[in-house]
Structures are given as structure tokens and as C-alpha cells.
PDB file of C-alpha atoms in Angstrom:
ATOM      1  CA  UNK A   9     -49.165   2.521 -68.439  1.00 82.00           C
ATOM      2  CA  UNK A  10     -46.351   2.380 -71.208  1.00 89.00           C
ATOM      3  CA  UNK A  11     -44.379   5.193 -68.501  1.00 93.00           C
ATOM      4  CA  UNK A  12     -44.468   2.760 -65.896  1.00 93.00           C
ATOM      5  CA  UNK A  13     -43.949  -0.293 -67.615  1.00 93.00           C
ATOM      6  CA  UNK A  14     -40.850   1.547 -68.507  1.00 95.00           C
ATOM      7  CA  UNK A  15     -39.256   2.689 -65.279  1.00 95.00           C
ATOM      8  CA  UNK A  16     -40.393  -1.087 -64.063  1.00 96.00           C
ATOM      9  CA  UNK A  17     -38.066  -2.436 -66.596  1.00 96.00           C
ATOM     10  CA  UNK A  18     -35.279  -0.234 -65.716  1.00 96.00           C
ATOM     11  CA  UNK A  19     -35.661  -1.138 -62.208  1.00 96.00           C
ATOM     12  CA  UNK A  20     -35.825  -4.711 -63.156  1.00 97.00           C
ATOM     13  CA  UNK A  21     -32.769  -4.040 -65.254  1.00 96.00           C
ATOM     14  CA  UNK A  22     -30.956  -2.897 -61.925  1.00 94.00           C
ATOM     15  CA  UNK A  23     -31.357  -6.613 -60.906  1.00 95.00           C
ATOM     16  CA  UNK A  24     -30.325  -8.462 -63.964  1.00 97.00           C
ATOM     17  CA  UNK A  25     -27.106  -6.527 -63.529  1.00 95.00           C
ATOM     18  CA  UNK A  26     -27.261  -7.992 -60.462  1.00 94.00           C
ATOM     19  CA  UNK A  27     -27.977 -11.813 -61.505  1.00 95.00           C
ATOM     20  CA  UNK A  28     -25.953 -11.373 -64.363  1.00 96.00           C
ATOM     21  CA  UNK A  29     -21.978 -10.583 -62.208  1.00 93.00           C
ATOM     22  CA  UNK A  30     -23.184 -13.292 -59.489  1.00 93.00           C
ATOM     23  CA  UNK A  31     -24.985 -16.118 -60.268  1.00 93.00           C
ATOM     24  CA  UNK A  32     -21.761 -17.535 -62.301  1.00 92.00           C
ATOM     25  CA  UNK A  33     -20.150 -17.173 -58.570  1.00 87.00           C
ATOM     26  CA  UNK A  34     -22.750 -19.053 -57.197  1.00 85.00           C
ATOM     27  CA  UNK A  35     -23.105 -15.876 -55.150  1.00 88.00           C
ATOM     28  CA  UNK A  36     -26.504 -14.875 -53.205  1.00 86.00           C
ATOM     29  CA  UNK A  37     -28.588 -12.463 -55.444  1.00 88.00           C
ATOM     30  CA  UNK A  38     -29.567 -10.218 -52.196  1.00 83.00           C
ATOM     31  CA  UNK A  39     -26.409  -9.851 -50.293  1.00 83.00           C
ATOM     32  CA  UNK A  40     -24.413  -7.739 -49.509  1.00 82.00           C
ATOM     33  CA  UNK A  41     -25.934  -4.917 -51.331  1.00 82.00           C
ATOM     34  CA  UNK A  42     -24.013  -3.644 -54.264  1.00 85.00           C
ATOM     35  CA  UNK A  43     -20.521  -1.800 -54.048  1.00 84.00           C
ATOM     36  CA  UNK A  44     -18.267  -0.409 -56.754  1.00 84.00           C
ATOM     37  CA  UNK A  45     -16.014  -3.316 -57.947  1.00 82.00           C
ATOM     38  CA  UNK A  46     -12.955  -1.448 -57.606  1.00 81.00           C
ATOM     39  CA  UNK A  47     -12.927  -0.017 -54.174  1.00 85.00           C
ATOM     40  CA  UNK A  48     -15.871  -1.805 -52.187  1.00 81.00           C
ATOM     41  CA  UNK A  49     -17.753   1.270 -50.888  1.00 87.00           C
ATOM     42  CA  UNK A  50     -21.377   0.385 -51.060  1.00 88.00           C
ATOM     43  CA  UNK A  51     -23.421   2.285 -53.588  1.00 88.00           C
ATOM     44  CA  UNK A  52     -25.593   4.805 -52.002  1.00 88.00           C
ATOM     45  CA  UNK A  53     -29.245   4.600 -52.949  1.00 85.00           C
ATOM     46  CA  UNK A  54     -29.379   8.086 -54.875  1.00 85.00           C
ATOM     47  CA  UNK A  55     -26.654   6.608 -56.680  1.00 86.00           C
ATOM     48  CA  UNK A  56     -28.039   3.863 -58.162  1.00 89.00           C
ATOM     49  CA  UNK A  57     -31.014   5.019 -59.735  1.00 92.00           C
ATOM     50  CA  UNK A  58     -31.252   2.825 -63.169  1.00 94.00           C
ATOM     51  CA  UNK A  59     -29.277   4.848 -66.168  1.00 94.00           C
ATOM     52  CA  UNK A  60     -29.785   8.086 -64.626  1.00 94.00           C
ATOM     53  CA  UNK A  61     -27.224   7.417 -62.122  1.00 93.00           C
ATOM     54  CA  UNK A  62     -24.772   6.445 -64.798  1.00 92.00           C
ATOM     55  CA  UNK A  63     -25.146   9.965 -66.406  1.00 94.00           C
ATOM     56  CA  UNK A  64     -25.052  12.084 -63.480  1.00 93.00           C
ATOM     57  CA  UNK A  65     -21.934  10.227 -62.283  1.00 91.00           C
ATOM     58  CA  UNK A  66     -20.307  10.308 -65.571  1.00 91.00           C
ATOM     59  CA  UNK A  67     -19.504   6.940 -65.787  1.00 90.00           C
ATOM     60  CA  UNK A  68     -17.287   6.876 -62.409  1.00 92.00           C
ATOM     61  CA  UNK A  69     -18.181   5.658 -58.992  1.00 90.00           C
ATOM     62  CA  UNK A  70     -17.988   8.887 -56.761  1.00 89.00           C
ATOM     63  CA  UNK A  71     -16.041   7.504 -54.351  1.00 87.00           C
ATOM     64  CA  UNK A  72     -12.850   6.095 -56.144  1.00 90.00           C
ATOM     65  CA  UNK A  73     -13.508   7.572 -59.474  1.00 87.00           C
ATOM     66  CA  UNK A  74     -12.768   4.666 -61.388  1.00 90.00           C
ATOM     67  CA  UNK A  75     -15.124   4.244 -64.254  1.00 93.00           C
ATOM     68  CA  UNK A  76     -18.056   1.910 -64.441  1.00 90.00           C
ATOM     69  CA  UNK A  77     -18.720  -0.259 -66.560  1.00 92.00           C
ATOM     70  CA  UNK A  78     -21.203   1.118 -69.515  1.00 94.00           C
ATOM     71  CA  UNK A  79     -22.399  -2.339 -69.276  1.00 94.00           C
ATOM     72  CA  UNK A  80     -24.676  -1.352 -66.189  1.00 94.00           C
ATOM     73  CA  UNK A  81     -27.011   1.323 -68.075  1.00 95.00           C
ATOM     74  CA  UNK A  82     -26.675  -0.712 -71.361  1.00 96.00           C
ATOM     75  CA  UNK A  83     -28.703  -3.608 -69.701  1.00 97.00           C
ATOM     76  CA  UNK A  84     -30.890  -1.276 -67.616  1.00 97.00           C
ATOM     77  CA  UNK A  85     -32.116   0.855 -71.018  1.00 97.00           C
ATOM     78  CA  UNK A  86     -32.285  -3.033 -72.720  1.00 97.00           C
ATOM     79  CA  UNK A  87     -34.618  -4.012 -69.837  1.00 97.00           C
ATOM     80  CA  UNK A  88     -36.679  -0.768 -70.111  1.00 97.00           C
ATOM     81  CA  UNK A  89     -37.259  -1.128 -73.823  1.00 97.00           C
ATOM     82  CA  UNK A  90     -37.959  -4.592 -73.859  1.00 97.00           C
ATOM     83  CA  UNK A  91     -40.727  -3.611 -71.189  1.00 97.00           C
ATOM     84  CA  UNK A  92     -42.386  -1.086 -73.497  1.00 96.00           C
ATOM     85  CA  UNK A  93     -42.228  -3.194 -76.546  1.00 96.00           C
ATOM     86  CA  UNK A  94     -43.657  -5.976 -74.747  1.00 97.00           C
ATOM     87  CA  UNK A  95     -46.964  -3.979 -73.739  1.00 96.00           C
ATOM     88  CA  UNK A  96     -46.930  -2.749 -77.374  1.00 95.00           C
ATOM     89  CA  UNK A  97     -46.702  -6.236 -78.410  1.00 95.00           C
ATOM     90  CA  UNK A  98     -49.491  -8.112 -76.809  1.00 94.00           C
ATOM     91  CA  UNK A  99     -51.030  -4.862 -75.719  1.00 90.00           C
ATOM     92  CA  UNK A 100     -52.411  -6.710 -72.237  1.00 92.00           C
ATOM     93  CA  UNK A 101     -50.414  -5.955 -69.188  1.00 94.00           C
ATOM     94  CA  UNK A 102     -50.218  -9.942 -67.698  1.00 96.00           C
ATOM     95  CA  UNK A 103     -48.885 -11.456 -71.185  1.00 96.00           C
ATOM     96  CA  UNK A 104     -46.747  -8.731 -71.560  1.00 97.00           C
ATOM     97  CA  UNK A 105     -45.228  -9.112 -68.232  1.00 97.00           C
ATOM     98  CA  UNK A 106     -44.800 -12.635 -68.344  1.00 97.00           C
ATOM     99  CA  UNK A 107     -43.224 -12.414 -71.539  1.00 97.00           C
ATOM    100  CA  UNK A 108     -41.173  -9.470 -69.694  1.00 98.00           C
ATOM    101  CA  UNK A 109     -39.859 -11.920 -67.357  1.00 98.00           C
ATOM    102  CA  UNK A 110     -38.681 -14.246 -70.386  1.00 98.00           C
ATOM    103  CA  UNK A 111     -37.005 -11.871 -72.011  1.00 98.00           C
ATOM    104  CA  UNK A 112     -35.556 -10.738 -68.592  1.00 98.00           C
ATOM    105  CA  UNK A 113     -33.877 -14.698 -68.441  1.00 98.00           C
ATOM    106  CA  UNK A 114     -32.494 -14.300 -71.543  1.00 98.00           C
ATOM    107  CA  UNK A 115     -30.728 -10.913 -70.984  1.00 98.00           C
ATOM    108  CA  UNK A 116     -29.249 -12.763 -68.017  1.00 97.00           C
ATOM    109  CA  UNK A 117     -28.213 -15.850 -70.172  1.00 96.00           C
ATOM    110  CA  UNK A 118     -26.888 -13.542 -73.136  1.00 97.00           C
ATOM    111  CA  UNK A 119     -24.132 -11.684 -71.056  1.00 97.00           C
ATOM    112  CA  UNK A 120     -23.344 -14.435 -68.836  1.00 96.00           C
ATOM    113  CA  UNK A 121     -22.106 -16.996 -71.963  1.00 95.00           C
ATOM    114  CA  UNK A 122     -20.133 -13.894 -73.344  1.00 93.00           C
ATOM    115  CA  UNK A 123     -18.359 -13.433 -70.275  1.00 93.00           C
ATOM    116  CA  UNK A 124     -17.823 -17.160 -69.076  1.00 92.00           C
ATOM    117  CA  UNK A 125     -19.346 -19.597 -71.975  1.00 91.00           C
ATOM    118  CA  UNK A 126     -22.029 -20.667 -69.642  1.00 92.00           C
ATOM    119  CA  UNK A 127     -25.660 -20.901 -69.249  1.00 94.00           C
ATOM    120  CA  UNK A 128     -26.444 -21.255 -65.976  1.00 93.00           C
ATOM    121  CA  UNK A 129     -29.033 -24.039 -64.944  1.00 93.00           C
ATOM    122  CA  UNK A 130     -30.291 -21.649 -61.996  1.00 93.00           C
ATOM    123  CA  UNK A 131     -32.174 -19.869 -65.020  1.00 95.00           C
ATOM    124  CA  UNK A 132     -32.983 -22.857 -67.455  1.00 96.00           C
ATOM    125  CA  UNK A 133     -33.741 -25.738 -64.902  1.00 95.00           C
ATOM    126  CA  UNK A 134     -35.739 -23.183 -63.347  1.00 96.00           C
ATOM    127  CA  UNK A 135     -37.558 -21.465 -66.162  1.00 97.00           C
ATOM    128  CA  UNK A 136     -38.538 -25.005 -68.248  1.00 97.00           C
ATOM    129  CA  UNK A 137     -41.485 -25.645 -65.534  1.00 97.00           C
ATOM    130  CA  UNK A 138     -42.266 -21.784 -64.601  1.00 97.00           C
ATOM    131  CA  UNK A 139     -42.129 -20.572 -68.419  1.00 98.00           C
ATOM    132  CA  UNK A 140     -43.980 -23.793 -69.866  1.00 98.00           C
ATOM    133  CA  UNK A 141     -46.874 -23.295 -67.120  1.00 98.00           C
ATOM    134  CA  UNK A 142     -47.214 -19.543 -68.048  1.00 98.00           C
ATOM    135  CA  UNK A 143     -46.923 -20.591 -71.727  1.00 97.00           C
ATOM    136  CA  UNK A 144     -50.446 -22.239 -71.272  1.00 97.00           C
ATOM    137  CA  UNK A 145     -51.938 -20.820 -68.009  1.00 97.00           C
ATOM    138  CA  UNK A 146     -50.737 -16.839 -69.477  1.00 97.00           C
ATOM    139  CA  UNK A 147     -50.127 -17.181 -73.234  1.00 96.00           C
ATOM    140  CA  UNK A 148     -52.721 -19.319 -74.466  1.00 94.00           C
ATOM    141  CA  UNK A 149     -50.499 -22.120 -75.955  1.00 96.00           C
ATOM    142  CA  UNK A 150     -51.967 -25.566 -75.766  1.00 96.00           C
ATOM    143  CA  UNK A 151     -50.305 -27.693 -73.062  1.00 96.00           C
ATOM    144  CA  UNK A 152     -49.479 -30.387 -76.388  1.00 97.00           C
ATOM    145  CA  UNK A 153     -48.029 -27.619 -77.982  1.00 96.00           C
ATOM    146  CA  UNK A 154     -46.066 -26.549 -74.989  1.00 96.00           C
ATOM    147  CA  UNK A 155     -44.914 -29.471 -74.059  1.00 97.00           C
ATOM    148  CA  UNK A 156     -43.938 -30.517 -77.731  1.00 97.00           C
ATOM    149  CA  UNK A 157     -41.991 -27.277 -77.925  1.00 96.00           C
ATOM    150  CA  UNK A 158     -40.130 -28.456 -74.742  1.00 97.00           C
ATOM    151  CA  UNK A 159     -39.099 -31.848 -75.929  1.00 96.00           C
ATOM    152  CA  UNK A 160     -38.472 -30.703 -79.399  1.00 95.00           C
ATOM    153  CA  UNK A 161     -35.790 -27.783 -78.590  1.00 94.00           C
ATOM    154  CA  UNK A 162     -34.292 -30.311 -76.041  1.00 93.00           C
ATOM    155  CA  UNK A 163     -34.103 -33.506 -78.649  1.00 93.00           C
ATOM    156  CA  UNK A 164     -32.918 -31.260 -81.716  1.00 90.00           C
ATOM    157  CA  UNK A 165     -30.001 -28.656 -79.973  1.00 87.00           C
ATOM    158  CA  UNK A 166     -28.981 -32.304 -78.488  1.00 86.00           C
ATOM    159  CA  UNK A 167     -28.466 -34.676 -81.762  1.00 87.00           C
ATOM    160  CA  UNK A 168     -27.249 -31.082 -83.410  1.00 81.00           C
ATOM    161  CA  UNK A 169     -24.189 -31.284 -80.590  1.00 77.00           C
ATOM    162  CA  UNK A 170     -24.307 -34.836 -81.396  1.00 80.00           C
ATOM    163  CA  UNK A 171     -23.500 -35.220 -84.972  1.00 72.00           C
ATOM    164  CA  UNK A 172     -21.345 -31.848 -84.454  1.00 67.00           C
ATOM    165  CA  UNK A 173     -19.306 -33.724 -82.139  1.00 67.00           C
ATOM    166  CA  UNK A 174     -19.219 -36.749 -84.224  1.00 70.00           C
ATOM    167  CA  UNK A 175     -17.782 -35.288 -87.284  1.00 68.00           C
ATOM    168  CA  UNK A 176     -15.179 -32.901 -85.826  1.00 61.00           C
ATOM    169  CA  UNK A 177     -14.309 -34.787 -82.204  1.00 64.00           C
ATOM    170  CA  UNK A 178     -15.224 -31.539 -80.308  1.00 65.00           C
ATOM    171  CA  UNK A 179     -18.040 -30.349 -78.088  1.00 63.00           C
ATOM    172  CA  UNK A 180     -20.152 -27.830 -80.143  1.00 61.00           C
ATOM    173  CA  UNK A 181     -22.465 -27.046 -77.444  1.00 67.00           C
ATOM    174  CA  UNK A 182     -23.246 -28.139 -73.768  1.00 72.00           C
ATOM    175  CA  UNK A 183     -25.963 -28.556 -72.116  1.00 81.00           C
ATOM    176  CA  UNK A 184     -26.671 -24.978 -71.121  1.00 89.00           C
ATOM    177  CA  UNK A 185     -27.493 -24.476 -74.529  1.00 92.00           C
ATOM    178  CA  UNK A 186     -29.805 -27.500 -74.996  1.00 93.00           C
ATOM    179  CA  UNK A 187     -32.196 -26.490 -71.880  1.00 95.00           C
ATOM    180  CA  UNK A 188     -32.270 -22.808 -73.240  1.00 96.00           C
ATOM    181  CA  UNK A 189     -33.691 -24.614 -76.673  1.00 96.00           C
ATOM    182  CA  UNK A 190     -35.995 -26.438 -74.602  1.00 96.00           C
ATOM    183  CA  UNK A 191     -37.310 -23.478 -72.158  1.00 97.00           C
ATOM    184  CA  UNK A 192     -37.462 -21.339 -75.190  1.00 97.00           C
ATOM    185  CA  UNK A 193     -39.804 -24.365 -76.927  1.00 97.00           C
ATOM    186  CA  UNK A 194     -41.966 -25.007 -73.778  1.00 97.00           C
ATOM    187  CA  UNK A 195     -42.624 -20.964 -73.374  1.00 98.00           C
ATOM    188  CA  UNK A 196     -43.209 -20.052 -77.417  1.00 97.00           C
ATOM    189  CA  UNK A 197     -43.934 -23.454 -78.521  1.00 96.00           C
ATOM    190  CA  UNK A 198     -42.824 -25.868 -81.457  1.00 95.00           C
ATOM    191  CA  UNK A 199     -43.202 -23.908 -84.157  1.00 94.00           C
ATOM    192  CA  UNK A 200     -41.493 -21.021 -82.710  1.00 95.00           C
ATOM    193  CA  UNK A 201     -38.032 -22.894 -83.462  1.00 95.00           C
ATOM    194  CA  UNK A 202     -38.679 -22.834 -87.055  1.00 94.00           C
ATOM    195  CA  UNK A 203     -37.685 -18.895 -86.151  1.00 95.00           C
ATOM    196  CA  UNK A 204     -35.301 -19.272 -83.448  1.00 96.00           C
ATOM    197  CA  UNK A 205     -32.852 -21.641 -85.268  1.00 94.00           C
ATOM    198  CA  UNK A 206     -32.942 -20.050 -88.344  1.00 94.00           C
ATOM    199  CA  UNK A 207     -31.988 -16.903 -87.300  1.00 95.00           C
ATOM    200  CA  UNK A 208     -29.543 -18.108 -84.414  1.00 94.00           C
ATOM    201  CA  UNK A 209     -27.102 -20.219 -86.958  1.00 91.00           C
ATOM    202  CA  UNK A 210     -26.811 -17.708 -89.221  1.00 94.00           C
ATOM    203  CA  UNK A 211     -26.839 -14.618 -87.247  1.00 95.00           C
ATOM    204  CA  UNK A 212     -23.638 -17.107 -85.260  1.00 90.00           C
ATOM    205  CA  UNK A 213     -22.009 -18.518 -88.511  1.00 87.00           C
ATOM    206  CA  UNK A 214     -21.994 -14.445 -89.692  1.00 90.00           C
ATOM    207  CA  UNK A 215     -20.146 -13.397 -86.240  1.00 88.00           C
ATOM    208  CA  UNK A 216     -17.857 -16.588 -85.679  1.00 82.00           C
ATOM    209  CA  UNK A 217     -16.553 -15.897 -89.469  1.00 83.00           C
ATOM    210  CA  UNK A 218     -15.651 -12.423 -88.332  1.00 85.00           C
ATOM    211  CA  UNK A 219     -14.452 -13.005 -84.968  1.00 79.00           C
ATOM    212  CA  UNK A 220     -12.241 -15.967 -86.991  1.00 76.00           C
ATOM    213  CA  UNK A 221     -11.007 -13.414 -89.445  1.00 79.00           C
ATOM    214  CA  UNK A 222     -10.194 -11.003 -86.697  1.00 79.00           C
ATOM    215  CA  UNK A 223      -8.292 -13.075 -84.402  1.00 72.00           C
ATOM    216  CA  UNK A 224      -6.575 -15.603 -86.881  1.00 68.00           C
ATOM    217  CA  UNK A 225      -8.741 -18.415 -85.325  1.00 61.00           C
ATOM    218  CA  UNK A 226      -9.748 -21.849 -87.034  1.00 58.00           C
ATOM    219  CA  UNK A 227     -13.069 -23.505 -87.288  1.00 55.00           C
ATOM    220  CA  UNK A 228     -12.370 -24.860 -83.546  1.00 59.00           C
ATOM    221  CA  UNK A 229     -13.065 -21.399 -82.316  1.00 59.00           C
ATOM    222  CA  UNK A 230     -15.534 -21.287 -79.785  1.00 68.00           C
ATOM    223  CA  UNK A 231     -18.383 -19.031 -79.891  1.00 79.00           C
ATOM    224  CA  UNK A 232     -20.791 -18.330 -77.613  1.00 88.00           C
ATOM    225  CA  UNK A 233     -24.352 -19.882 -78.979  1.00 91.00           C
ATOM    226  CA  UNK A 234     -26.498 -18.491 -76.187  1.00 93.00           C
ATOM    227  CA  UNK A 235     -26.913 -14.847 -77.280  1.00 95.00           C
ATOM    228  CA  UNK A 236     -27.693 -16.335 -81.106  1.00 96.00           C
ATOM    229  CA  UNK A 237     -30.371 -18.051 -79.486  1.00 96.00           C
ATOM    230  CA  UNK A 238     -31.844 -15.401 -77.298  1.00 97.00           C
ATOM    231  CA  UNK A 239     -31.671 -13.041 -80.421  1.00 97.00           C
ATOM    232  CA  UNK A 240     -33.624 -15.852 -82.309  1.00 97.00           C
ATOM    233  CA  UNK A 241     -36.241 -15.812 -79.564  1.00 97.00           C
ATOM    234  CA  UNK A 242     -36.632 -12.277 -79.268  1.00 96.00           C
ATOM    235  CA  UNK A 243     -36.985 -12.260 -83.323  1.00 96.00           C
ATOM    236  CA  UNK A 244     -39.892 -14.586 -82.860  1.00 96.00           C
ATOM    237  CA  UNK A 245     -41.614 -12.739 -80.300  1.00 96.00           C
ATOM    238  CA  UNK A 246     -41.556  -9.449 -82.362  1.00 94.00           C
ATOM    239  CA  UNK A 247     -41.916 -11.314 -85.842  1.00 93.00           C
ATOM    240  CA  UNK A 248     -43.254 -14.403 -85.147  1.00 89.00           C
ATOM    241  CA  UNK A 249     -46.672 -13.933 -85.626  1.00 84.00           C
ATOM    242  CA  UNK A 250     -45.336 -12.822 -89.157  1.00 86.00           C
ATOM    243  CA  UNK A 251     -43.192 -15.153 -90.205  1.00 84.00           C
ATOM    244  CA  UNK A 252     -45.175 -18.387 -89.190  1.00 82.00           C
ATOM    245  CA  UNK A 253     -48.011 -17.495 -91.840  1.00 80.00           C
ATOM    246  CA  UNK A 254     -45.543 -17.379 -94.502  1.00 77.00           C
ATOM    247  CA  UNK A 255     -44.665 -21.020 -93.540  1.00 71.00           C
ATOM    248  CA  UNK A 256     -48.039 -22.805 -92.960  1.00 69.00           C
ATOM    249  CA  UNK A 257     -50.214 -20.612 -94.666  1.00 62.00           C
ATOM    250  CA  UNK A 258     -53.442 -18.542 -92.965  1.00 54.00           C
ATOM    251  CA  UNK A 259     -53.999 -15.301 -91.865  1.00 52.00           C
TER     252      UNK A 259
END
């Protein structure tokens, strides 16, 4: 089981690549099929078997022989893991899957703000109802708790930007950012961003400082929130059921 969960990640992880270089073109997820980005040759099939590929290659398409991004297996072998863990972690194949998929949407959000400082609302508009159904149908939330975890992450990331904006005239975050909050509440529930936030401002505040220090910026320097997020999330997942206790008491 954990061996096939595996390879189904990687496969999976194929497609985020996918998702993750078109859907900020507004580009169709299933055509054309995928060619090397320097010299348009379509990629035969044997050679895009998830990170093995990559190493038998080299790193270089074997047509042009320019290199390929290491990007490609990095998300592939993130996919893969997250598959395994994910069975480890609720130890039932259907959670585990669905929770696959979640983590899947927030692989795709994480490299998409790095590159472009955007979360797309093909992946939150769309995951808010899908993930807060699972969250109760799948996961066993209550549908109060579900749904108070949707409103909540949506209401607080939104007076956050709010007062941000307020006291410093700038946009701290859009609204990419504030339906991530909100999916991320409606699949894990309310108390999950008692985690999530936590761990996402300081985990940002640490790399904006350095990214500040390293490029001569001021506080005005934008930094990507969505990947803070996503990291809080996955913390929860792992941790949560560890960390809660230690806030409301119980087993």
C-alpha cells in the first residue's frame, strides 16, 4: 500500500508541475501535451517518468540539451512523500487521499505565489466547497466546525489586510491569500488556525527579514504569504493533533 501510494504521488506530482507553469496563463491543463520549454519537442512518454526521468536524462531534455529545471523532480519527490506521510498519518487510505489532494492544492498555490505573487482562484474558489464537504463527509469534522473554520480564516486574513493597510497605506495581502485562509479553515477547521497563523507569521517575518537584509529592501518589501500559509497547514496536519491539546487541554 505505502509503495503505491508512493508512485501515485509521484505521478500526481507530474501534474502539479503541470497546473503549477499553466494555470497562471489561464492555459488548458490537458493540452497540448508537455514539451521542453526551450525547444518545443514534445516529451516522449519514456521520458517523463516522475524523477526517474530527471536522473536518467541528467537534468537536460534529450533533444536540445538544455537543462531542466530541478524544479520538476523537486515537486514530483514533494508529491510522493506527502503521499506516504499522509497514509502514515491517518493510516486509512480515503482520509489520507483526500487529505492528499489538499496538500496537492497547496503545492500548486506555494510555487505559483513565488513565481507570480498570486493565488489563483481556480484552486481556492474551487477547493472552499469541495474541501469543506470532504472536511465533514471524509474527515469527520462537524459541518459547525467546518463551516466556522471557513468564515473564520476568511473574516481574520481580511481585517489582518485591513488594519495592515490602514497603518502603512499599502496592500499587505489580496484576496488570494484570504480564500486560502478560508479553504484551509473549512477543510481542518477553526481551531486549526490557532496552528496555521502562528507558524505562517513567523516562519514569514523570519524570511522577509532575511530576504530584506539580502537585497537592501525596506519594510515595503513584498513577500509572498502563500507558501507561509501552506507550511502552517501542513504543520497542523502533521502536529496538529499535538499541539491543540496543549491549548485546550485533554488527551
Amino acid at each position: 500500500m505505502e509503495v503505491a501510494f508512493f508512485i501515485f504521488g509521484a505521478v500526481v506530482g507530474s501534474f502539479l508541475n503541470v497546473c503549477i507553469y499553466r494555470l497562471p496563463e489561464e492555459r488548458s491543463l490537458v493540452s497540448p501535451s508537455s514539451r521542453c520549454r526551450h525547444c518545443g519537442r514534445p516529451i516522449r512518454f519514456y521520458d517523463n517518468i516522475p524523477i526517474l526521468s530527471y536522473l536518467i536524462l541528467r537534468g537536460r531534455c534529450r533533444d536540445c540539451k538544455e537543462r531542466i529545471s530541478p524544479r520538476y523532480p523537486l515537486v514530483e519527490a514533494l508529491a510522493a512523500l506527502a503521499a506516504l506521510v499522509l497514509l502514515r498519518r491517518y493510516g486509512s487510505p480515503l482520509p489520507a487521499l483526500v487529505a492528499f489532494v489538499f496538500v496537492c492544492a497547496l503545492i500548486v498555490v506555494t510555487f505559483i505565489d513565488l513565481d507570480h505573487q498570486i493565488i489563483p482562484h481556480a484552486v481556492t474558489l474551487t477547493g472552499i466547497p469541495l474541501f469543506t464537504a470532504a472536511a465533514v463527509l471524509v474527515m469527520g469534522l462537524s459541518p459547525l466546525e467546518a463551516l466556522t473554520g471557513l468564515f473564520s480564516g476568511i473574516a481574520v486574513l481580511y481585517l489582518i489586510a485591513l488594519y495592515y493597510e490602514s497603518i502603512t497605506g499599502n496592500e499587505g495581502m489580496g484576496g488570494g491569500d484570504v480564500n486560502l485562509l478560508g479553504m484551509m479553515g473549512g477543510f481542518l477547521g477553526w481551531k486549526a488556525l490557532l496552528v496555521i497563523l502562528p507558524v505562517a507569521a513567523l516562519t514569514g517575518a523570519a524570511v522577509g527579514v532575511v530576504l530584506m537584509l539580502v537585497k537592501g529592501k525596506d519594510l515595503k518589501y513584498a513577500v509572498p504569504f502563500g507558501p507561509f500559509l501552506s507550511l502552517g497547514a501542513a504543520v497542523h496536519i502533521l502536529l496538529g493533533h499535538r499541539l491543540l491539546p496543549l491549548l485546550f487541554g485533554g488527551p
